[in-house]
Amino acid sequence: MFAGDSITDSGKTNNAPLGYGYVNLFYNLMLAKHPETKITVINSGISGNTVIDLIDRWDDDVLSYKPNWISILIGINDLHKFLGGLTTFNPENYYENLRRLLTYTRKVLDNVNFILMTPFYISRNKLEGGFRAKVLELLPQYIEKVRLLSNEFSVAYIDLHDTFKKLVNIREPNVYAPEPVHPNFTGHMVIALKLLEVLEI
């Protein structure tokens, strides 16, 4: 089960049921590398979602399927809303709401496994005063909350921001995304490969 925002959704309405992005790529990588594995993949991403939106639809869109694994990639919309002046979406509330989801899920589903992926921003911009620079300055606070929760709940953790940061030190950001939030095919492949790597471990 893949829960998240537009990065997870990635056009699943037009390319049902998995979309065009990392969810679809991950599924096909699994079929190619591990054909013996019986796996059902569900894309529960919805564009524009914040962690509060996930809470609102969690029972219907995630837990009703009784998944064995739940991957969560959420947070860039929370950060954008906070920068826009909506204090409800500050890093501490982000942490508390994501923690609430994890705690509730553990009570409802036995033996469920989680993969927590950090929000990311595919940009090198360091010029002060611009919006991209503000995002890059604030983003580590959200990333740290995901890391803390992964330790608290002893679940798999993928720092996607660090992954992309290393890549854009080698290649231009637009190799992986036309703008900092939404990856292109190559960027989605990066995420899918990291997911497969973690699950193989």
Coordinates of C-alpha atoms in Angstrom, one line a residue:
M1 CA 0.0 0.0 0.0
F2 CA 1.5 3.3 -1.1
A3 CA 0.0 6.4 0.7
G4 CA 0.9 9.9 -0.2
D5 CA 0.2 13.0 -2.3
S6 CA 0.7 13.8 -6.0
I7 CA 4.1 12.3 -6.1
T8 CA 2.5 8.9 -5.2
D9 CA -0.7 9.6 -7.2
S10 CA 1.3 10.4 -10.3
G11 CA -1.7 10.2 -12.7
K12 CA -3.4 7.1 -11.4
T13 CA -6.8 8.4 -12.7
N14 CA -5.5 8.5 -16.3
N15 CA -3.3 5.4 -15.9
A16 CA -5.2 3.3 -13.5
P17 CA -4.7 1.8 -11.1
L18 CA -1.0 2.5 -10.3
G19 CA -0.3 5.8 -12.1
Y20 CA 2.8 6.7 -14.1
G21 CA 5.3 7.1 -11.3
Y22 CA 7.3 5.2 -8.7
V23 CA 4.5 2.9 -7.6
N24 CA 4.1 1.5 -11.1
L25 CA 7.8 1.3 -11.6
F26 CA 8.3 -0.5 -8.3
Y27 CA 5.6 -3.1 -9.2
N28 CA 7.2 -3.8 -12.5
L29 CA 10.7 -4.0 -10.9
M30 CA 9.3 -6.6 -8.5
L31 CA 7.8 -8.6 -11.4
A32 CA 11.1 -8.5 -13.2
K33 CA 13.5 -9.3 -10.3
H34 CA 11.3 -11.4 -8.1
P35 CA 8.7 -13.2 -10.2
E36 CA 8.2 -15.8 -7.5
T37 CA 6.8 -13.2 -5.1
K38 CA 3.0 -12.9 -4.9
I39 CA 2.3 -9.3 -4.6
T40 CA -0.6 -6.9 -4.9
V41 CA 0.2 -3.2 -5.1
I42 CA -2.3 -0.4 -4.4
N43 CA -1.7 3.3 -5.0
S44 CA -3.5 5.3 -2.4
G45 CA -1.9 8.7 -3.3
I46 CA -4.1 11.8 -3.9
S47 CA -2.7 15.0 -5.2
G48 CA -2.5 17.9 -2.8
N49 CA -2.7 15.7 0.3
T50 CA -1.2 16.7 3.6
V51 CA -0.8 14.3 6.6
I52 CA -4.2 15.7 7.9
D53 CA -5.8 14.5 4.6
L54 CA -4.3 11.1 5.1
I55 CA -5.9 10.9 8.6
D56 CA -9.3 11.9 7.1
R57 CA -9.3 9.0 4.7
W58 CA -7.0 6.4 6.4
D59 CA -9.6 3.8 7.3
D60 CA -11.3 3.8 3.9
D61 CA -8.4 4.2 1.6
V62 CA -5.6 2.3 3.4
L63 CA -6.7 0.1 6.4
S64 CA -9.7 -1.4 4.7
Y65 CA -7.4 -3.3 2.3
K66 CA -5.6 -4.9 5.3
P67 CA -2.1 -4.3 3.8
N68 CA 1.0 -6.2 5.0
W69 CA 3.2 -3.2 4.1
I70 CA 2.4 0.5 4.1
S71 CA 4.7 3.0 2.5
I72 CA 4.1 6.7 3.4
L73 CA 5.5 9.6 1.5
I74 CA 3.9 12.8 2.7
G75 CA 5.0 16.3 3.8
I76 CA 5.9 18.6 1.0
N77 CA 2.3 20.1 1.0
D78 CA 2.4 20.5 4.7
L79 CA 5.6 22.5 4.4
H80 CA 4.2 24.6 1.6
K81 CA 1.1 25.4 3.6
F82 CA 3.2 26.3 6.6
L83 CA 5.4 28.7 4.5
G84 CA 2.1 30.1 3.2
G85 CA 1.1 31.1 6.8
L86 CA -1.0 28.2 7.9
T87 CA 0.6 27.4 11.2
T88 CA -1.4 24.2 11.7
F89 CA 1.0 22.6 9.3
N90 CA 4.2 23.3 11.3
P91 CA 6.8 20.5 11.8
E92 CA 5.6 19.6 15.3
N93 CA 2.0 19.1 14.2
Y94 CA 3.3 17.1 11.2
Y95 CA 5.1 14.8 13.6
E96 CA 2.1 14.4 16.0
N97 CA -0.3 13.6 13.1
L98 CA 2.0 11.2 11.5
R99 CA 2.7 9.5 14.8
R100 CA -1.1 9.3 15.3
L101 CA -1.5 7.4 12.0
L102 CA 1.3 5.0 12.9
T103 CA 0.0 4.3 16.4
Y104 CA -3.6 3.8 15.2
T105 CA -2.6 1.5 12.4
R106 CA -0.6 -0.7 14.8
K107 CA -3.7 -1.1 17.0
V108 CA -5.9 -2.0 14.0
L109 CA -3.6 -4.3 12.0
D110 CA -1.5 -7.1 13.4
N111 CA 2.0 -7.4 12.0
V112 CA 1.8 -4.5 9.6
N113 CA 5.2 -3.2 8.3
F114 CA 5.9 0.4 7.4
I115 CA 8.3 2.2 5.1
L116 CA 8.6 5.9 5.9
M117 CA 10.0 8.1 3.2
T118 CA 11.0 11.7 3.7
P119 CA 9.7 14.6 1.8
F120 CA 12.2 15.9 -0.7
Y121 CA 13.0 18.9 -2.9
I122 CA 15.0 18.5 -6.0
S123 CA 16.9 21.8 -6.1
R124 CA 20.4 23.3 -5.7
N125 CA 19.1 26.8 -5.0
K126 CA 20.9 28.6 -2.2
L127 CA 20.2 32.2 -3.1
E128 CA 18.6 33.7 0.0
G129 CA 15.2 35.3 -0.2
G130 CA 13.7 33.0 -2.8
F131 CA 10.9 30.5 -2.2
R132 CA 13.1 27.5 -3.1
A133 CA 15.8 28.6 -0.7
K134 CA 13.1 28.9 2.1
V135 CA 11.8 25.4 1.3
L136 CA 15.4 23.9 1.5
E137 CA 16.0 25.7 4.8
L138 CA 12.8 24.4 6.4
L139 CA 12.7 20.9 4.9
P140 CA 15.3 19.4 7.3
Q141 CA 12.8 19.9 10.2
Y142 CA 10.2 17.7 8.5
I143 CA 12.8 15.2 7.5
E144 CA 14.0 14.9 11.1
K145 CA 10.4 14.2 12.3
V146 CA 10.2 11.2 9.9
R147 CA 13.6 9.9 11.1
L148 CA 12.5 10.2 14.7
L149 CA 9.3 8.2 14.0
S150 CA 11.2 5.5 12.1
N151 CA 13.3 5.0 15.2
E152 CA 10.4 5.2 17.6
F153 CA 8.4 2.6 15.7
S154 CA 11.4 0.6 14.5
V155 CA 10.4 0.8 10.8
A156 CA 12.2 1.1 7.5
Y157 CA 13.3 4.7 6.6
I158 CA 14.3 6.2 3.3
D159 CA 15.8 9.7 3.2
L160 CA 14.8 10.6 -0.3
H161 CA 16.0 14.2 0.1
D162 CA 19.5 13.0 0.8
T163 CA 19.3 10.6 -2.1
F164 CA 18.3 13.4 -4.6
K165 CA 20.8 15.9 -3.0
K166 CA 23.7 13.5 -3.8
L167 CA 22.4 13.0 -7.4
V168 CA 22.0 16.8 -8.1
N169 CA 25.6 17.3 -7.0
I170 CA 26.5 15.1 -10.0
R171 CA 23.8 15.9 -12.6
E172 CA 21.5 19.0 -13.1
P173 CA 18.3 18.9 -11.1
N174 CA 16.2 18.8 -14.3
V175 CA 17.6 15.4 -15.1
Y176 CA 15.4 14.1 -12.3
A177 CA 12.5 16.6 -12.2
P178 CA 11.2 19.5 -14.3
E179 CA 10.6 21.4 -11.1
P180 CA 11.6 20.6 -7.5
V181 CA 8.5 18.8 -6.3
H182 CA 7.4 16.4 -9.0
P183 CA 10.0 13.9 -10.4
N184 CA 10.1 12.9 -14.0
F185 CA 10.5 9.3 -15.1
T186 CA 14.2 9.2 -14.0
G187 CA 13.3 10.7 -10.6
H188 CA 10.5 8.2 -10.1
M189 CA 12.9 5.4 -11.0
V190 CA 15.3 6.6 -8.2
I191 CA 12.4 6.3 -5.7
A192 CA 11.4 2.9 -7.0
L193 CA 14.9 1.5 -6.8
K194 CA 15.4 2.8 -3.2
L195 CA 12.1 1.1 -2.2
L196 CA 13.2 -2.2 -3.8
E197 CA 16.6 -1.9 -2.2
V198 CA 15.1 -1.5 1.3
L199 CA 12.7 -4.4 0.8
E200 CA 15.4 -6.7 -0.5
I201 CA 17.5 -6.0 2.6

